[in-house]
Amino acid sequence: MEDIAGKTFDVIIVGSGPAGLTAALYAARADLNPLVFEGPEPGGQLMQTTDVENYPGYPEGVMGPQMMQDFRAQAERFGADCRYGMVTDIDFDDRPYKIEVDEETEVFAKSIIVSTGASAKWLGLESEQEMRGKGVSACATCDGAFFRDEHVIVVGGGDTAMEEATFLTKFASKVTVLHRRQELRASKAMQNRAFNDEKIEFMWDTELKEVLGEEAVKGVKVINNETQEVTTLDDVKGVFIAIGHKPNTDLFEGVIKMDDVGYIETKGQSTKTDLPGIFACGDAMDPVYRQAVTAAGTGCRAALDAERFLAHAEVEEEKAVAE
């Protein structure tokens, strides 16, 4: 593989989920020869997903890892250089911007696309992690349709949990919300919507203790944190953890403008950040939709924004030389 140390690239893409690889595809087709650093989780969250049935172009559905392999192959077909590697330091004080990879290799970029994604927050239970993709999910929109006429639980008490629970009533026969307190954190409007839905029940002061099953969820054990009583719900087939997401943007904290949670702020309908030549796409800048198809769309936009930025910069350089 070509040695890249000390070289300058038109576009460097940090992250390799649907957003990053779509950006790579568009940038490669524009002859920008993008360099992609795949990060600690090449392929992003979809590598932990089994059946994806809501991405256009896959009428029979597709396994998450296979879809990301297809994305990568398509980007590489047009010349994207996708490499294992984690960006460990950045210097955005001067252009071209400097990036350190794996704490040793320095490369430079005329533009950078940040597509580091976001990670769902989990409870930290061993059984929860073992059953991810086997009935345990952090995305009702992605996986709710697999649980038609089944009893599912939602863990959480904020707006996200209420949205997930309400959405799941389209498919599930019953949705039980587990909340560790006596009062929800969700907005009044979201609370009322959930309270008024006859398919949604609440278990207060209750936490998930264990997910049962091997190849698929066969029930759960829950514990009342006031009485310490453990109850088994043996008819539960789906578990949805809805306690929030954390954008993977710590590396850029204090450098790129973000909101209070850590999502990168972009200007208007563009993917431009507050720094020239730095663009953000995918779940790193999207706290609302968090879908593969919407992430891919922002990846397209980021590549187009970067292409236009580079073209404008080239014109400005030519003017400066002429003067």
Short mmCIF file of C-alpha atoms in Angstrom, two decimals:
data_model
loop_
_atom_site.label_atom_id
_atom_site.label_comp_id
_atom_site.label_asym_id
_atom_site.label_seq_id
_atom_site.Cartn_x
_atom_site.Cartn_y
_atom_site.Cartn_z
CA MET A 1 0.00 0.00 0.00
CA GLU A 2 1.27 3.45 -0.91
CA ASP A 3 3.05 5.38 1.85
CA ILE A 4 0.97 8.46 2.63
CA ALA A 5 3.08 10.05 5.36
CA GLY A 6 3.55 13.78 4.82
CA LYS A 7 1.41 13.91 1.69
CA THR A 8 -1.37 16.41 1.00
CA PHE A 9 -4.78 15.27 -0.21
CA ASP A 10 -7.68 17.19 -1.70
CA VAL A 11 -10.17 15.44 0.57
CA ILE A 12 -9.70 13.34 3.69
CA ILE A 13 -12.79 11.60 5.07
CA VAL A 14 -12.86 10.64 8.73
CA GLY A 15 -15.26 7.73 9.25
CA SER A 16 -16.66 4.98 7.07
CA GLY A 17 -20.36 4.49 7.68
CA PRO A 18 -23.02 5.24 5.05
CA ALA A 19 -22.23 8.96 5.18
CA GLY A 20 -18.46 8.63 4.88
CA LEU A 21 -18.51 6.03 2.13
CA THR A 22 -21.13 7.94 0.12
CA ALA A 23 -18.95 11.04 0.43
CA ALA A 24 -16.02 8.92 -0.74
CA LEU A 25 -17.99 7.70 -3.76
CA TYR A 26 -18.97 11.21 -4.86
CA ALA A 27 -15.54 12.66 -4.18
CA ALA A 28 -13.87 9.83 -6.08
CA ARG A 29 -16.13 10.29 -9.11
CA ALA A 30 -15.18 13.98 -9.05
CA ASP A 31 -11.51 12.95 -9.36
CA LEU A 32 -10.67 14.27 -5.90
CA ASN A 33 -8.91 11.01 -4.93
CA PRO A 34 -10.33 10.92 -1.40
CA LEU A 35 -8.47 9.25 1.43
CA VAL A 36 -10.78 7.55 3.93
CA PHE A 37 -9.75 6.64 7.46
CA GLU A 38 -12.21 4.00 8.60
CA GLY A 39 -11.84 4.54 12.32
CA PRO A 40 -12.31 2.12 15.21
CA GLU A 41 -15.52 0.67 13.73
CA PRO A 42 -15.15 0.33 9.93
CA GLY A 43 -18.61 0.45 8.39
CA GLY A 44 -20.17 2.17 11.38
CA GLN A 45 -23.21 1.03 13.35
CA LEU A 46 -24.57 -1.04 10.47
CA MET A 47 -21.81 -3.56 11.09
CA GLN A 48 -23.79 -4.52 14.21
CA THR A 49 -27.08 -4.76 12.31
CA THR A 50 -28.55 -7.93 10.84
CA ASP A 51 -31.38 -7.40 8.34
CA VAL A 52 -31.71 -3.97 6.74
CA GLU A 53 -35.07 -3.78 4.98
CA ASN A 54 -35.59 -0.03 4.61
CA TYR A 55 -32.68 0.99 2.37
CA PRO A 56 -33.68 1.61 -1.27
CA GLY A 57 -32.24 -0.78 -3.83
CA TYR A 58 -32.36 -3.90 -1.67
CA PRO A 59 -35.90 -5.24 -2.24
CA GLU A 60 -35.19 -8.48 -0.40
CA GLY A 61 -33.31 -6.75 2.40
CA VAL A 62 -29.60 -7.03 3.11
CA MET A 63 -27.34 -7.78 6.04
CA GLY A 64 -25.78 -4.61 7.48
CA PRO A 65 -22.15 -5.75 7.03
CA GLN A 66 -22.85 -6.79 3.41
CA MET A 67 -24.37 -3.41 2.63
CA MET A 68 -21.34 -1.58 3.99
CA GLN A 69 -19.06 -3.88 2.02
CA ASP A 70 -21.04 -2.92 -1.10
CA PHE A 71 -20.69 0.79 -0.24
CA ARG A 72 -16.93 0.42 0.20
CA ALA A 73 -16.45 -1.56 -3.01
CA GLN A 74 -18.37 1.03 -5.01
CA ALA A 75 -16.31 3.90 -3.61
CA GLU A 76 -13.05 2.02 -4.24
CA ARG A 77 -14.12 1.25 -7.81
CA PHE A 78 -13.83 4.96 -8.58
CA GLY A 79 -10.53 5.43 -6.77
CA ALA A 80 -11.31 6.09 -3.11
CA ASP A 81 -8.44 4.98 -0.87
CA CYS A 82 -10.08 3.36 2.17
CA ARG A 83 -7.67 2.49 4.95
CA TYR A 84 -7.87 1.04 8.41
CA GLY A 85 -6.72 3.75 10.75
CA MET A 86 -7.91 6.00 13.53
CA VAL A 87 -7.44 9.74 13.52
CA THR A 88 -5.82 10.48 16.88
CA ASP A 89 -4.99 14.18 16.60
CA ILE A 90 -5.81 17.19 14.44
CA ASP A 91 -4.36 20.62 13.82
CA PHE A 92 -6.84 22.94 12.15
CA ASP A 93 -4.92 26.17 12.83
CA ASP A 94 -3.43 26.38 9.34
CA ARG A 95 -4.32 25.09 5.89
CA PRO A 96 -3.72 22.55 4.58
CA TYR A 97 -5.00 20.96 7.77
CA LYS A 98 -2.85 18.40 9.56
CA ILE A 99 -4.16 15.04 10.69
CA GLU A 100 -2.36 12.45 12.80
CA VAL A 101 -3.33 8.81 12.28
CA ASP A 102 -2.71 6.03 14.80
CA GLU A 103 -0.51 8.40 16.81
CA GLU A 104 2.29 8.22 14.27
CA THR A 105 1.48 9.13 10.65
CA GLU A 106 0.90 12.76 9.66
CA VAL A 107 -1.00 13.69 6.52
CA PHE A 108 -2.41 16.97 5.23
CA ALA A 109 -5.77 17.86 3.72
CA LYS A 110 -7.11 20.77 1.70
CA SER A 111 -10.59 19.77 2.89
CA ILE A 112 -11.92 17.35 5.48
CA ILE A 113 -15.24 15.56 5.75
CA VAL A 114 -16.13 14.47 9.28
CA SER A 115 -18.41 11.41 9.29
CA THR A 116 -17.57 9.83 12.62
CA GLY A 117 -21.18 8.94 13.41
CA ALA A 118 -22.85 8.53 16.77
CA SER A 119 -23.16 5.60 19.12
CA ALA A 120 -26.27 4.47 20.95
CA LYS A 121 -25.99 4.52 24.71
CA TRP A 122 -26.37 1.07 26.23
CA LEU A 123 -27.10 -0.12 29.73
CA GLY A 124 -23.92 -2.16 29.94
CA LEU A 125 -25.52 -5.54 30.62
CA GLU A 126 -23.62 -8.57 29.33
CA SER A 127 -26.83 -10.19 28.06
CA GLU A 128 -27.82 -6.94 26.34
CA GLN A 129 -24.62 -6.96 24.29
CA GLU A 130 -24.84 -10.67 23.55
CA MET A 131 -28.36 -10.25 22.15
CA ARG A 132 -27.74 -7.16 20.02
CA GLY A 133 -29.14 -7.89 16.59
CA LYS A 134 -31.03 -10.89 17.97
CA GLY A 135 -33.95 -8.93 19.37
CA VAL A 136 -32.13 -6.17 21.21
CA SER A 137 -32.02 -2.89 19.30
CA ALA A 138 -31.52 0.84 19.77
CA CYS A 139 -33.61 1.83 16.75
CA ALA A 140 -37.35 1.21 16.52
CA THR A 141 -37.54 2.70 13.04
CA CYS A 142 -34.91 0.21 11.87
CA ASP A 143 -36.18 -2.92 13.56
CA GLY A 144 -39.76 -2.39 14.74
CA ALA A 145 -41.33 -4.19 11.77
CA PHE A 146 -39.66 -7.45 12.84
CA PHE A 147 -41.92 -7.60 15.90
CA ARG A 148 -45.42 -7.65 14.47
CA ASP A 149 -47.99 -8.85 17.00
CA GLU A 150 -45.31 -9.37 19.65
CA HIS A 151 -44.76 -7.95 23.14
CA VAL A 152 -41.76 -5.62 23.24
CA ILE A 153 -40.22 -3.42 25.90
CA VAL A 154 -38.70 0.04 25.68
CA VAL A 155 -36.13 1.17 28.25
CA GLY A 156 -36.02 4.89 28.93
CA GLY A 157 -38.05 7.87 30.03
CA GLY A 158 -37.22 10.74 27.70
CA ASP A 159 -38.66 11.96 24.41
CA THR A 160 -36.70 9.34 22.48
CA ALA A 161 -38.22 6.53 24.54
CA MET A 162 -41.74 7.88 24.10
CA GLU A 163 -41.20 8.27 20.34
CA GLU A 164 -39.86 4.73 20.11
CA ALA A 165 -42.73 3.31 22.15
CA THR A 166 -45.38 5.12 20.14
CA PHE A 167 -43.80 4.05 16.86
CA LEU A 168 -43.65 0.43 17.97
CA THR A 169 -47.41 0.32 18.57
CA LYS A 170 -47.79 0.19 14.79
CA PHE A 171 -46.40 -3.33 14.87
CA ALA A 172 -46.30 -4.76 18.39
CA SER A 173 -49.32 -6.13 20.20
CA LYS A 174 -48.09 -4.56 23.42
CA VAL A 175 -45.32 -2.14 24.39
CA THR A 176 -44.10 -1.98 27.97
CA VAL A 177 -41.97 1.01 28.96
CA LEU A 178 -39.47 0.39 31.75
CA HIS A 179 -38.46 3.51 33.63
CA ARG A 180 -36.20 3.60 36.63
CA ARG A 181 -38.07 6.53 38.21
CA GLN A 182 -41.68 7.44 38.99
CA GLU A 183 -41.76 10.35 36.56
CA LEU A 184 -40.77 10.62 32.90
CA ARG A 185 -38.26 13.13 31.59
CA ALA A 186 -40.13 13.41 28.28
CA SER A 187 -42.00 16.54 27.31
CA LYS A 188 -45.64 16.77 28.41
CA ALA A 189 -46.85 16.39 24.84
CA MET A 190 -44.88 13.17 24.34
CA GLN A 191 -45.98 11.86 27.74
CA ASN A 192 -49.64 12.48 27.00
CA ARG A 193 -49.32 10.77 23.65
CA ALA A 194 -47.86 7.67 25.27
CA PHE A 195 -50.25 7.67 28.25
CA ASN A 196 -53.23 7.84 25.91
CA ASP A 197 -52.11 4.90 23.78
CA GLU A 198 -53.89 1.76 24.91
CA LYS A 199 -51.06 -0.46 23.66
CA ILE A 200 -48.47 1.19 25.93
CA GLU A 201 -48.04 0.18 29.58
CA PHE A 202 -45.54 1.48 32.12
CA MET A 203 -43.47 -0.24 34.77
CA TRP A 204 -42.21 2.41 37.18
CA ASP A 205 -39.07 2.24 39.36
CA THR A 206 -38.06 -0.69 37.18
CA GLU A 207 -34.79 -1.54 35.45
CA LEU A 208 -33.77 -4.22 32.99
CA LYS A 209 -31.76 -6.90 34.77
CA GLU A 210 -31.21 -9.55 32.08
CA VAL A 211 -32.21 -10.39 28.52
CA LEU A 212 -33.11 -14.05 28.14
CA GLY A 213 -32.48 -16.22 25.08
CA GLU A 214 -29.63 -17.38 22.86
CA GLU A 215 -30.44 -17.00 19.16
CA ALA A 216 -33.44 -14.73 19.80
CA VAL A 217 -34.95 -12.89 22.76
CA LYS A 218 -37.14 -15.25 24.80
CA GLY A 219 -38.03 -12.90 27.63
CA VAL A 220 -36.46 -10.51 30.13
CA LYS A 221 -35.86 -10.22 33.84
CA VAL A 222 -36.61 -6.85 35.40
CA ILE A 223 -36.01 -5.54 38.90
CA ASN A 224 -37.97 -3.02 40.93
CA ASN A 225 -35.32 -0.73 42.36
CA GLU A 226 -37.52 0.14 45.38
CA THR A 227 -38.50 -3.37 46.50
CA GLN A 228 -35.67 -5.31 44.75
CA GLU A 229 -38.31 -7.73 43.50
CA VAL A 230 -37.26 -9.52 40.28
CA THR A 231 -39.95 -10.31 37.72
CA THR A 232 -39.65 -12.40 34.55
CA LEU A 233 -41.58 -11.27 31.48
CA ASP A 234 -41.38 -14.45 29.44
CA ASP A 235 -43.48 -13.27 26.49
CA VAL A 236 -41.20 -10.37 25.50
CA LYS A 237 -39.63 -10.84 22.06
CA GLY A 238 -38.02 -7.45 21.48
CA VAL A 239 -35.98 -5.07 23.63
CA PHE A 240 -35.45 -1.46 22.58
CA ILE A 241 -32.91 0.61 24.50
CA ALA A 242 -33.87 4.28 24.21
CA ILE A 243 -31.61 6.19 26.56
CA GLY A 244 -30.01 8.41 23.93
CA HIS A 245 -27.08 8.63 21.54
CA LYS A 246 -23.63 10.16 21.83
CA PRO A 247 -21.98 11.64 18.72
CA ASN A 248 -18.42 10.42 18.20
CA THR A 249 -16.97 13.92 18.03
CA ASP A 250 -14.74 14.17 21.10
CA LEU A 251 -11.70 14.62 18.88
CA PHE A 252 -13.13 17.86 17.49
CA GLU A 253 -14.32 19.34 20.78
CA GLY A 254 -13.21 22.96 21.14
CA VAL A 255 -12.17 23.04 17.48
CA ILE A 256 -15.40 22.76 15.49
CA LYS A 257 -18.60 24.39 16.72
CA MET A 258 -20.98 21.87 18.31
CA ASP A 259 -24.21 21.87 20.28
CA ASP A 260 -24.38 21.02 23.98
CA VAL A 261 -24.59 17.28 23.30
CA GLY A 262 -21.66 17.20 20.86
CA TYR A 263 -23.38 17.17 17.48
CA ILE A 264 -21.44 19.26 14.94
CA GLU A 265 -23.35 22.35 13.85
CA THR A 266 -23.61 23.01 10.12
CA LYS A 267 -24.70 26.10 8.23
CA GLY A 268 -28.21 26.14 6.80
CA GLN A 269 -28.93 23.28 4.41
CA SER A 270 -25.22 22.73 3.76
CA THR A 271 -22.68 20.52 5.49
CA LYS A 272 -20.31 23.43 6.11
CA THR A 273 -18.99 23.85 9.63
CA ASP A 274 -17.65 27.08 11.10
CA LEU A 275 -14.19 26.32 9.68
CA PRO A 276 -13.42 26.75 5.96
CA GLY A 277 -12.99 23.44 4.18
CA ILE A 278 -14.31 21.35 7.06
CA PHE A 279 -17.61 19.59 6.42
CA ALA A 280 -19.72 17.27 8.58
CA CYS A 281 -22.23 14.60 7.58
CA GLY A 282 -24.12 11.63 8.92
CA ASP A 283 -24.98 11.01 12.56
CA ALA A 284 -22.14 13.25 13.75
CA MET A 285 -24.32 16.21 12.77
CA ASP A 286 -27.82 14.69 12.76
CA PRO A 287 -29.54 14.29 16.14
CA VAL A 288 -32.96 13.75 14.56
CA TYR A 289 -33.18 11.11 11.83
CA ARG A 290 -30.19 8.77 12.32
CA GLN A 291 -31.01 6.51 9.38
CA ALA A 292 -28.61 4.97 6.86
CA VAL A 293 -30.39 6.60 3.93
CA THR A 294 -30.39 10.08 5.47
CA ALA A 295 -26.74 9.68 6.45
CA ALA A 296 -25.87 8.71 2.87
CA GLY A 297 -27.70 11.79 1.62
CA THR A 298 -25.65 14.09 3.80
CA GLY A 299 -22.49 12.28 2.67
CA CYS A 300 -23.40 13.19 -0.92
CA ARG A 301 -23.94 16.80 0.11
CA ALA A 302 -20.62 16.95 1.96
CA ALA A 303 -18.70 15.71 -1.08
CA LEU A 304 -20.42 18.25 -3.33
CA ASP A 305 -19.73 21.03 -0.81
CA ALA A 306 -16.08 19.99 -0.62
CA GLU A 307 -15.79 19.87 -4.41
CA ARG A 308 -17.17 23.41 -4.73
CA PHE A 309 -14.95 24.67 -1.93
CA LEU A 310 -11.84 23.26 -3.62
CA ALA A 311 -12.84 24.67 -7.01
CA HIS A 312 -13.35 28.13 -5.49
CA ALA A 313 -10.06 27.91 -3.59
CA GLU A 314 -8.25 27.02 -6.82
CA VAL A 315 -9.73 30.05 -8.58
CA GLU A 316 -8.67 32.29 -5.71
CA GLU A 317 -5.15 30.90 -5.84
CA GLU A 318 -4.96 31.55 -9.57
CA LYS A 319 -6.11 35.14 -9.04
CA ALA A 320 -3.48 35.65 -6.35
CA VAL A 321 -0.73 34.32 -8.63
CA ALA A 322 -1.91 36.56 -11.50
CA GLU A 323 -1.81 39.64 -9.29
#
